[in-house]
PDB file of C-alpha atoms in Angstrom:
ATOM      1  CA  UNK W   1       3.886 -13.275  39.127  1.00 43.00           C
ATOM      2  CA  UNK W   2       5.587 -12.608  35.578  1.00 43.00           C
ATOM      3  CA  UNK W   3       6.469  -9.835  33.842  1.00 43.00           C
ATOM      4  CA  UNK W   4       4.388 -10.062  30.731  1.00 42.00           C
ATOM      5  CA  UNK W   5       1.257  -8.656  30.635  1.00 43.00           C
ATOM      6  CA  UNK W   6      -0.356 -11.756  29.261  1.00 43.00           C
ATOM      7  CA  UNK W   7      -2.089 -14.997  30.866  1.00 41.00           C
ATOM      8  CA  UNK W   8       0.876 -18.128  31.250  1.00 39.00           C
ATOM      9  CA  UNK W   9       0.781 -20.497  28.135  1.00 40.00           C
ATOM     10  CA  UNK W  10      -2.212 -22.278  27.719  1.00 39.00           C
ATOM     11  CA  UNK W  11      -4.141 -20.671  31.217  1.00 39.00           C
ATOM     12  CA  UNK W  12      -7.253 -18.704  31.930  1.00 42.00           C
ATOM     13  CA  UNK W  13      -6.924 -16.268  34.410  1.00 45.00           C
ATOM     14  CA  UNK W  14      -6.407 -17.977  37.569  1.00 42.00           C
ATOM     15  CA  UNK W  15     -10.089 -19.359  39.095  1.00 40.00           C
ATOM     16  CA  UNK W  16     -10.351 -18.333  42.792  1.00 39.00           C
ATOM     17  CA  UNK W  17     -11.655 -21.077  44.901  1.00 35.00           C
ATOM     18  CA  UNK W  18     -11.454 -20.938  48.623  1.00 36.00           C
ATOM     19  CA  UNK W  19     -13.805 -18.606  51.427  1.00 46.00           C
ATOM     20  CA  UNK W  20     -11.547 -15.288  51.448  1.00 66.00           C
ATOM     21  CA  UNK W  21     -12.046 -14.622  47.214  1.00 81.00           C
ATOM     22  CA  UNK W  22     -12.576 -10.723  47.035  1.00 83.00           C
ATOM     23  CA  UNK W  23      -8.596 -10.830  49.416  1.00 80.00           C
ATOM     24  CA  UNK W  24      -7.041 -13.348  46.619  1.00 85.00           C
ATOM     25  CA  UNK W  25      -8.266 -11.166  43.596  1.00 90.00           C
ATOM     26  CA  UNK W  26      -6.857  -8.192  45.634  1.00 87.00           C
ATOM     27  CA  UNK W  27      -3.586  -9.859  46.312  1.00 86.00           C
ATOM     28  CA  UNK W  28      -3.452 -11.496  43.040  1.00 91.00           C
ATOM     29  CA  UNK W  29      -4.053  -7.850  40.929  1.00 93.00           C
ATOM     30  CA  UNK W  30      -2.017  -5.697  43.646  1.00 88.00           C
ATOM     31  CA  UNK W  31       0.754  -8.654  42.160  1.00 88.00           C
ATOM     32  CA  UNK W  32       0.275  -7.633  38.888  1.00 91.00           C
ATOM     33  CA  UNK W  33       0.451  -3.702  39.471  1.00 89.00           C
ATOM     34  CA  UNK W  34       3.884  -4.427  41.901  1.00 85.00           C
ATOM     35  CA  UNK W  35       5.576  -6.273  39.126  1.00 85.00           C
ATOM     36  CA  UNK W  36       4.728  -4.002  36.639  1.00 87.00           C
ATOM     37  CA  UNK W  37       1.598  -5.891  34.324  1.00 90.00           C
ATOM     38  CA  UNK W  38      -0.675  -3.194  34.962  1.00 91.00           C
ATOM     39  CA  UNK W  39       0.637   0.671  35.104  1.00 91.00           C
ATOM     40  CA  UNK W  40      -0.119   3.844  36.859  1.00 91.00           C
ATOM     41  CA  UNK W  41      -3.132   5.528  34.812  1.00 93.00           C
ATOM     42  CA  UNK W  42      -4.103   1.856  33.158  1.00 94.00           C
ATOM     43  CA  UNK W  43      -7.808   1.303  33.082  1.00 94.00           C
ATOM     44  CA  UNK W  44      -8.518  -1.918  34.460  1.00 94.00           C
ATOM     45  CA  UNK W  45     -10.656  -3.874  32.842  1.00 94.00           C
ATOM     46  CA  UNK W  46     -15.124  -3.410  33.868  1.00 93.00           C
ATOM     47  CA  UNK W  47     -16.147  -5.260  37.172  1.00 91.00           C
ATOM     48  CA  UNK W  48     -18.254  -7.679  34.722  1.00 92.00           C
ATOM     49  CA  UNK W  49     -15.245  -8.234  33.153  1.00 94.00           C
ATOM     50  CA  UNK W  50     -12.883  -9.069  35.752  1.00 94.00           C
ATOM     51  CA  UNK W  51     -15.692 -11.011  37.630  1.00 92.00           C
ATOM     52  CA  UNK W  52     -16.026 -13.744  34.162  1.00 93.00           C
ATOM     53  CA  UNK W  53     -12.458 -13.774  33.703  1.00 93.00           C
ATOM     54  CA  UNK W  54     -11.827 -14.593  37.382  1.00 93.00           C
ATOM     55  CA  UNK W  55     -14.864 -17.025  37.854  1.00 92.00           C
ATOM     56  CA  UNK W  56     -16.171 -15.075  41.166  1.00 91.00           C
ATOM     57  CA  UNK W  57     -19.183 -12.516  41.694  1.00 90.00           C
ATOM     58  CA  UNK W  58     -19.301  -8.698  40.453  1.00 89.00           C
ATOM     59  CA  UNK W  59     -20.114  -8.166  44.449  1.00 87.00           C
ATOM     60  CA  UNK W  60     -15.918  -9.548  44.946  1.00 87.00           C
ATOM     61  CA  UNK W  61     -14.415  -7.860  42.419  1.00 91.00           C
ATOM     62  CA  UNK W  62     -16.451  -4.842  44.260  1.00 89.00           C
ATOM     63  CA  UNK W  63     -15.053  -5.401  47.441  1.00 84.00           C
ATOM     64  CA  UNK W  64     -11.020  -6.557  46.012  1.00 87.00           C
ATOM     65  CA  UNK W  65     -11.290  -2.938  44.143  1.00 89.00           C
ATOM     66  CA  UNK W  66     -12.354  -1.286  47.742  1.00 81.00           C
ATOM     67  CA  UNK W  67      -9.087  -2.940  49.452  1.00 79.00           C
ATOM     68  CA  UNK W  68      -7.145  -2.151  46.288  1.00 85.00           C
ATOM     69  CA  UNK W  69      -7.835   1.538  46.756  1.00 82.00           C
ATOM     70  CA  UNK W  70      -7.713   1.624  50.306  1.00 71.00           C
ATOM     71  CA  UNK W  71      -3.963   1.075  49.962  1.00 73.00           C
ATOM     72  CA  UNK W  72      -3.602   3.290  47.443  1.00 78.00           C
ATOM     73  CA  UNK W  73      -3.235   1.143  44.563  1.00 86.00           C
ATOM     74  CA  UNK W  74      -5.843   1.968  42.416  1.00 90.00           C
ATOM     75  CA  UNK W  75      -8.186   5.310  41.867  1.00 88.00           C
ATOM     76  CA  UNK W  76     -12.138   5.356  40.704  1.00 86.00           C
ATOM     77  CA  UNK W  77     -12.938   8.182  37.566  1.00 86.00           C
ATOM     78  CA  UNK W  78     -16.345   9.005  37.593  1.00 81.00           C
ATOM     79  CA  UNK W  79     -18.529   7.368  34.462  1.00 83.00           C
ATOM     80  CA  UNK W  80     -14.594   6.139  33.223  1.00 87.00           C
ATOM     81  CA  UNK W  81     -14.003   3.269  35.694  1.00 90.00           C
ATOM     82  CA  UNK W  82     -11.049   2.443  38.218  1.00 93.00           C
ATOM     83  CA  UNK W  83      -7.455   3.218  36.988  1.00 94.00           C
ATOM     84  CA  UNK W  84      -4.136   2.280  38.569  1.00 93.00           C
ATOM     85  CA  UNK W  85      -3.042   4.219  40.584  1.00 89.00           C
ATOM     86  CA  UNK W  86       0.655   6.161  40.636  1.00 86.00           C
ATOM     87  CA  UNK W  87       2.808   4.945  43.467  1.00 76.00           C
ATOM     88  CA  UNK W  88       2.501   7.526  46.325  1.00 61.00           C
ATOM     89  CA  UNK W  89       5.454   9.406  48.082  1.00 53.00           C
ATOM     90  CA  UNK W  90       4.952   7.553  51.075  1.00 46.00           C
ATOM     91  CA  UNK W  91       4.097   4.167  52.676  1.00 47.00           C
ATOM     92  CA  UNK W  92       0.345   3.570  53.193  1.00 45.00           C
ATOM     93  CA  UNK W  93      -1.334   2.567  56.703  1.00 41.00           C
ATOM     94  CA  UNK W  94      -0.723  -1.454  56.102  1.00 44.00           C
ATOM     95  CA  UNK W  95      -3.805  -4.676  56.855  1.00 41.00           C
ATOM     96  CA  UNK W  96      -1.769  -7.167  59.540  1.00 45.00           C
ATOM     97  CA  UNK W  97      -2.974 -10.001  58.288  1.00 44.00           C
ATOM     98  CA  UNK W  98      -3.239 -11.457  61.798  1.00 47.00           C
ATOM     99  CA  UNK W  99      -5.263  -8.662  63.374  1.00 45.00           C
ATOM    100  CA  UNK W 100      -7.933 -10.980  64.303  1.00 45.00           C
ATOM    101  CA  UNK W 101      -6.028 -14.133  64.992  1.00 53.00           C
ATOM    102  CA  UNK W 102      -8.960 -14.574  67.971  1.00 59.00           C
ATOM    103  CA  UNK W 103     -12.174 -13.769  68.555  1.00 62.00           C
ATOM    104  CA  UNK W 104     -11.172 -10.922  70.983  1.00 68.00           C
ATOM    105  CA  UNK W 105      -9.007  -9.286  68.731  1.00 68.00           C
ATOM    106  CA  UNK W 106     -13.170  -9.437  66.802  1.00 65.00           C
ATOM    107  CA  UNK W 107     -14.237  -7.707  69.769  1.00 69.00           C
ATOM    108  CA  UNK W 108     -11.798  -5.251  69.636  1.00 75.00           C
ATOM    109  CA  UNK W 109     -12.620  -4.417  65.814  1.00 74.00           C
ATOM    110  CA  UNK W 110     -15.860  -3.670  66.897  1.00 73.00           C
ATOM    111  CA  UNK W 111     -14.981  -1.447  69.780  1.00 80.00           C
ATOM    112  CA  UNK W 112     -13.140   0.959  66.708  1.00 81.00           C
ATOM    113  CA  UNK W 113     -16.896   0.359  64.981  1.00 81.00           C
ATOM    114  CA  UNK W 114     -17.930   1.299  67.672  1.00 82.00           C
ATOM    115  CA  UNK W 115     -16.730   4.665  68.280  1.00 84.00           C
ATOM    116  CA  UNK W 116     -17.794   5.573  64.574  1.00 90.00           C
ATOM    117  CA  UNK W 117     -20.486   4.303  63.669  1.00 91.00           C
ATOM    118  CA  UNK W 118     -22.854   6.465  66.640  1.00 94.00           C
ATOM    119  CA  UNK W 119     -21.352   9.490  65.694  1.00 95.00           C
ATOM    120  CA  UNK W 120     -21.936   8.331  61.407  1.00 96.00           C
ATOM    121  CA  UNK W 121     -25.288   7.445  61.892  1.00 97.00           C
ATOM    122  CA  UNK W 122     -25.923  10.426  64.025  1.00 97.00           C
ATOM    123  CA  UNK W 123     -24.319  12.486  61.072  1.00 97.00           C
ATOM    124  CA  UNK W 124     -26.295  10.883  58.371  1.00 98.00           C
ATOM    125  CA  UNK W 125     -29.315  11.694  60.249  1.00 98.00           C
ATOM    126  CA  UNK W 126     -28.362  15.489  59.967  1.00 97.00           C
ATOM    127  CA  UNK W 127     -27.292  14.979  56.213  1.00 97.00           C
ATOM    128  CA  UNK W 128     -28.974  12.465  54.045  1.00 97.00           C
ATOM    129  CA  UNK W 129     -30.366  13.475  51.029  1.00 96.00           C
ATOM    130  CA  UNK W 130     -33.764  11.470  49.439  1.00 96.00           C
ATOM    131  CA  UNK W 131     -30.602   9.954  47.193  1.00 96.00           C
ATOM    132  CA  UNK W 132     -28.239   8.596  50.121  1.00 96.00           C
ATOM    133  CA  UNK W 133     -31.493   7.640  51.647  1.00 97.00           C
ATOM    134  CA  UNK W 134     -32.373   5.445  49.031  1.00 97.00           C
ATOM    135  CA  UNK W 135     -29.555   4.066  48.406  1.00 96.00           C
ATOM    136  CA  UNK W 136     -29.222   3.094  52.305  1.00 96.00           C
ATOM    137  CA  UNK W 137     -32.664   1.303  51.902  1.00 96.00           C
ATOM    138  CA  UNK W 138     -31.387  -0.738  48.626  1.00 96.00           C
ATOM    139  CA  UNK W 139     -28.552  -1.987  50.681  1.00 95.00           C
ATOM    140  CA  UNK W 140     -30.796  -3.505  52.833  1.00 95.00           C
ATOM    141  CA  UNK W 141     -32.732  -5.262  50.260  1.00 95.00           C
ATOM    142  CA  UNK W 142     -29.212  -6.323  49.316  1.00 93.00           C
ATOM    143  CA  UNK W 143     -29.202  -7.771  52.351  1.00 91.00           C
ATOM    144  CA  UNK W 144     -31.721  -9.618  52.324  1.00 91.00           C
ATOM    145  CA  UNK W 145     -31.848 -10.688  48.993  1.00 91.00           C
ATOM    146  CA  UNK W 146     -28.447 -12.361  49.943  1.00 86.00           C
ATOM    147  CA  UNK W 147     -29.374 -14.253  52.989  1.00 83.00           C
ATOM    148  CA  UNK W 148     -32.533 -15.138  51.341  1.00 85.00           C
ATOM    149  CA  UNK W 149     -30.103 -17.349  49.261  1.00 83.00           C
ATOM    150  CA  UNK W 150     -27.875 -18.359  51.428  1.00 79.00           C
ATOM    151  CA  UNK W 151     -25.449 -16.077  51.401  1.00 77.00           C
ATOM    152  CA  UNK W 152     -23.444 -14.456  53.956  1.00 74.00           C
ATOM    153  CA  UNK W 153     -24.202 -10.739  53.441  1.00 80.00           C
ATOM    154  CA  UNK W 154     -20.901  -9.921  54.595  1.00 78.00           C
ATOM    155  CA  UNK W 155     -20.253  -7.597  51.475  1.00 80.00           C
ATOM    156  CA  UNK W 156     -23.546  -6.556  51.222  1.00 87.00           C
ATOM    157  CA  UNK W 157     -23.752  -5.026  55.189  1.00 86.00           C
ATOM    158  CA  UNK W 158     -20.159  -3.522  54.407  1.00 84.00           C
ATOM    159  CA  UNK W 159     -21.863  -1.734  51.714  1.00 89.00           C
ATOM    160  CA  UNK W 160     -24.509  -0.372  54.093  1.00 93.00           C
ATOM    161  CA  UNK W 161     -22.222   0.902  56.699  1.00 90.00           C
ATOM    162  CA  UNK W 162     -20.614   3.036  53.467  1.00 91.00           C
ATOM    163  CA  UNK W 163     -23.648   4.407  52.482  1.00 95.00           C
ATOM    164  CA  UNK W 164     -24.125   5.209  55.435  1.00 96.00           C
ATOM    165  CA  UNK W 165     -20.624   6.402  56.307  1.00 94.00           C
ATOM    166  CA  UNK W 166     -21.327   8.290  52.586  1.00 95.00           C
ATOM    167  CA  UNK W 167     -24.686   9.673  53.459  1.00 97.00           C
ATOM    168  CA  UNK W 168     -22.664  12.492  56.086  1.00 97.00           C
ATOM    169  CA  UNK W 169     -21.272  14.121  53.459  1.00 95.00           C
ATOM    170  CA  UNK W 170     -18.112  13.523  55.239  1.00 95.00           C
ATOM    171  CA  UNK W 171     -15.539  11.978  52.645  1.00 90.00           C
ATOM    172  CA  UNK W 172     -12.833  11.167  55.386  1.00 90.00           C
ATOM    173  CA  UNK W 173     -15.181   9.007  57.509  1.00 91.00           C
ATOM    174  CA  UNK W 174     -15.542   6.967  53.702  1.00 86.00           C
ATOM    175  CA  UNK W 175     -11.796   7.113  53.492  1.00 83.00           C
ATOM    176  CA  UNK W 176     -11.589   5.068  57.033  1.00 84.00           C
ATOM    177  CA  UNK W 177     -14.475   3.034  56.791  1.00 81.00           C
ATOM    178  CA  UNK W 178     -12.495   1.957  53.682  1.00 76.00           C
ATOM    179  CA  UNK W 179      -9.133   1.486  55.123  1.00 74.00           C
ATOM    180  CA  UNK W 180     -11.218  -0.787  57.942  1.00 74.00           C
ATOM    181  CA  UNK W 181     -12.813  -2.399  55.904  1.00 67.00           C
ATOM    182  CA  UNK W 182      -9.458  -4.834  56.019  1.00 61.00           C
ATOM    183  CA  UNK W 183      -9.813  -5.685  59.327  1.00 64.00           C
ATOM    184  CA  UNK W 184     -14.209  -5.265  59.611  1.00 65.00           C
ATOM    185  CA  UNK W 185     -14.162  -8.115  56.672  1.00 61.00           C
ATOM    186  CA  UNK W 186     -12.904 -10.643  58.812  1.00 61.00           C
ATOM    187  CA  UNK W 187     -14.520  -9.379  61.655  1.00 61.00           C
ATOM    188  CA  UNK W 188     -17.867  -9.085  60.107  1.00 66.00           C
ATOM    189  CA  UNK W 189     -18.011 -12.675  58.290  1.00 65.00           C
ATOM    190  CA  UNK W 190     -17.543 -13.966  62.519  1.00 63.00           C
ATOM    191  CA  UNK W 191     -20.065 -12.357  63.987  1.00 67.00           C
ATOM    192  CA  UNK W 192     -22.661 -12.593  60.618  1.00 71.00           C
ATOM    193  CA  UNK W 193     -21.840 -16.766  60.703  1.00 69.00           C
ATOM    194  CA  UNK W 194     -22.796 -16.763  64.020  1.00 61.00           C
ATOM    195  CA  UNK W 195     -26.592 -14.677  62.861  1.00 63.00           C
ATOM    196  CA  UNK W 196     -26.669 -16.921  60.570  1.00 67.00           C
ATOM    197  CA  UNK W 197     -26.986 -20.279  62.976  1.00 66.00           C
ATOM    198  CA  UNK W 198     -30.388 -18.841  65.185  1.00 73.00           C
ATOM    199  CA  UNK W 199     -32.962 -17.272  62.995  1.00 76.00           C
ATOM    200  CA  UNK W 200     -33.787 -14.846  65.895  1.00 80.00           C
ATOM    201  CA  UNK W 201     -29.952 -13.106  65.957  1.00 79.00           C
ATOM    202  CA  UNK W 202     -30.346 -13.044  61.688  1.00 82.00           C
ATOM    203  CA  UNK W 203     -33.660 -11.272  62.760  1.00 86.00           C
ATOM    204  CA  UNK W 204     -32.574  -8.958  64.901  1.00 87.00           C
ATOM    205  CA  UNK W 205     -30.091  -7.602  63.059  1.00 86.00           C
ATOM    206  CA  UNK W 206     -32.513  -7.277  60.071  1.00 92.00           C
ATOM    207  CA  UNK W 207     -34.619  -5.097  62.821  1.00 94.00           C
ATOM    208  CA  UNK W 208     -31.170  -3.320  64.197  1.00 95.00           C
ATOM    209  CA  UNK W 209     -30.277  -1.859  60.579  1.00 95.00           C
ATOM    210  CA  UNK W 210     -33.609  -1.182  60.037  1.00 96.00           C
ATOM    211  CA  UNK W 211     -34.245   0.999  63.337  1.00 97.00           C
ATOM    212  CA  UNK W 212     -31.067   2.959  62.317  1.00 97.00           C
ATOM    213  CA  UNK W 213     -31.950   4.060  58.973  1.00 97.00           C
ATOM    214  CA  UNK W 214     -36.095   5.068  59.928  1.00 97.00           C
ATOM    215  CA  UNK W 215     -33.762   7.626  62.373  1.00 98.00           C
ATOM    216  CA  UNK W 216     -31.465   8.408  59.707  1.00 98.00           C
ATOM    217  CA  UNK W 217     -34.665   9.207  57.188  1.00 97.00           C
ATOM    218  CA  UNK W 218     -36.771  10.696  60.286  1.00 97.00           C
ATOM    219  CA  UNK W 219     -33.452  13.295  60.886  1.00 98.00           C
ATOM    220  CA  UNK W 220     -33.260  11.852  64.046  1.00 98.00           C
ATOM    221  CA  UNK W 221     -29.454  11.916  65.478  1.00 97.00           C
ATOM    222  CA  UNK W 222     -30.410  11.185  68.010  1.00 97.00           C
ATOM    223  CA  UNK W 223     -31.990   7.881  67.915  1.00 98.00           C
ATOM    224  CA  UNK W 224     -29.575   7.143  64.939  1.00 97.00           C
ATOM    225  CA  UNK W 225     -26.573   7.418  67.114  1.00 97.00           C
ATOM    226  CA  UNK W 226     -28.294   5.147  69.959  1.00 96.00           C
ATOM    227  CA  UNK W 227     -29.492   2.265  67.526  1.00 96.00           C
ATOM    228  CA  UNK W 228     -25.959   2.267  66.028  1.00 95.00           C
ATOM    229  CA  UNK W 229     -24.724   1.784  69.103  1.00 93.00           C
ATOM    230  CA  UNK W 230     -26.843  -0.583  70.063  1.00 93.00           C
ATOM    231  CA  UNK W 231     -26.196  -2.966  66.847  1.00 90.00           C
ATOM    232  CA  UNK W 232     -22.495  -2.954  68.134  1.00 86.00           C
ATOM    233  CA  UNK W 233     -23.635  -3.809  71.806  1.00 87.00           C
ATOM    234  CA  UNK W 234     -25.568  -6.950  70.785  1.00 87.00           C
ATOM    235  CA  UNK W 235     -23.652  -7.916  68.000  1.00 79.00           C
ATOM    236  CA  UNK W 236     -21.361  -8.439  70.542  1.00 78.00           C
ATOM    237  CA  UNK W 237     -24.119 -10.100  73.395  1.00 80.00           C
ATOM    238  CA  UNK W 238     -25.052 -12.397  70.519  1.00 78.00           C
ATOM    239  CA  UNK W 239     -20.932 -13.851  70.044  1.00 71.00           C
ATOM    240  CA  UNK W 240     -20.956 -14.000  74.356  1.00 75.00           C
ATOM    241  CA  UNK W 241     -24.681 -15.682  73.812  1.00 73.00           C
ATOM    242  CA  UNK W 242     -23.236 -18.352  71.204  1.00 64.00           C
ATOM    243  CA  UNK W 243     -20.438 -18.719  73.626  1.00 66.00           C
ATOM    244  CA  UNK W 244     -17.705 -17.900  71.263  1.00 60.00           C
ATOM    245  CA  UNK W 245     -16.948 -15.114  73.741  1.00 61.00           C
ATOM    246  CA  UNK W 246     -16.517 -14.992  77.643  1.00 65.00           C
ATOM    247  CA  UNK W 247     -19.573 -13.502  79.398  1.00 65.00           C
ATOM    248  CA  UNK W 248     -18.157 -11.166  81.699  1.00 60.00           C
ATOM    249  CA  UNK W 249     -18.344 -12.294  84.896  1.00 51.00           C
ATOM    250  CA  UNK W 250     -21.645 -11.068  86.793  1.00 49.00           C
ATOM    251  CA  UNK W 251     -22.481  -8.856  83.991  1.00 48.00           C
ATOM    252  CA  UNK W 252     -25.832 -10.574  83.112  1.00 43.00           C
ATOM    253  CA  UNK W 253     -26.913  -9.733  86.665  1.00 39.00           C
ATOM    254  CA  UNK W 254     -25.531  -6.655  87.067  1.00 37.00           C
ATOM    255  CA  UNK W 255     -26.693  -4.878  83.663  1.00 41.00           C
ATOM    256  CA  UNK W 256     -30.017  -6.561  82.781  1.00 42.00           C
ATOM    257  CA  UNK W 257     -28.597  -6.991  79.462  1.00 45.00           C
ATOM    258  CA  UNK W 258     -30.397  -9.570  76.742  1.00 45.00           C
ATOM    259  CA  UNK W 259     -30.274 -10.862  73.509  1.00 44.00           C
ATOM    260  CA  UNK W 260     -33.144 -10.002  70.939  1.00 46.00           C
TER     261      UNK W 260
END
């Protein structure tokens, strides 16, 4: 990367054309920070300006910003936007790009999520404010709108889980999900890609999300935890039903599980 603050001569900002747009944008901006082009305390352009400059959606920009925040490279200031963070005195947790090199690894990430999501949902049911409930329902509408126009809904689905973490009132859950999002993005791309191939899968996911939110809105932590765990388990069952994950030997006969 050039250390000059301006773009290369006669070239507009790089247009991102591959599938992992948010990852590539995060890498592009992260490289500029590490090269010193963007300095600590410097304010980044607005979400809209970055989206226009790089030919991507604002959702892609938002996801890239979350990645850089989780790596400690950016910090947000209420009402002011995103700023380059000062270099940390220690190395933050690093994302191993090879962590999701198999479908088994996707399931392993889902197991980590299962350990978190039930408690997050239960605490959200106990603590969510009206504003946070409205935000949760808004994320569900965003997923529906994106899927209706042919999108994969990954970014919107991640936003739903972030909103649920925020509803716990415990910022540590939000920070942990921001770090895990580096892994969750790929894992969710696999599961949602699988689910999008069948109408019944998509409708099941929609109902599971709404059941979680309804339980949170009802202030029922037991039901919220149950539905959050069901959502994780059924996602794995849908991978099994699609043949992407080997079905455990004798699992169907012994447990009577079924995919909806």
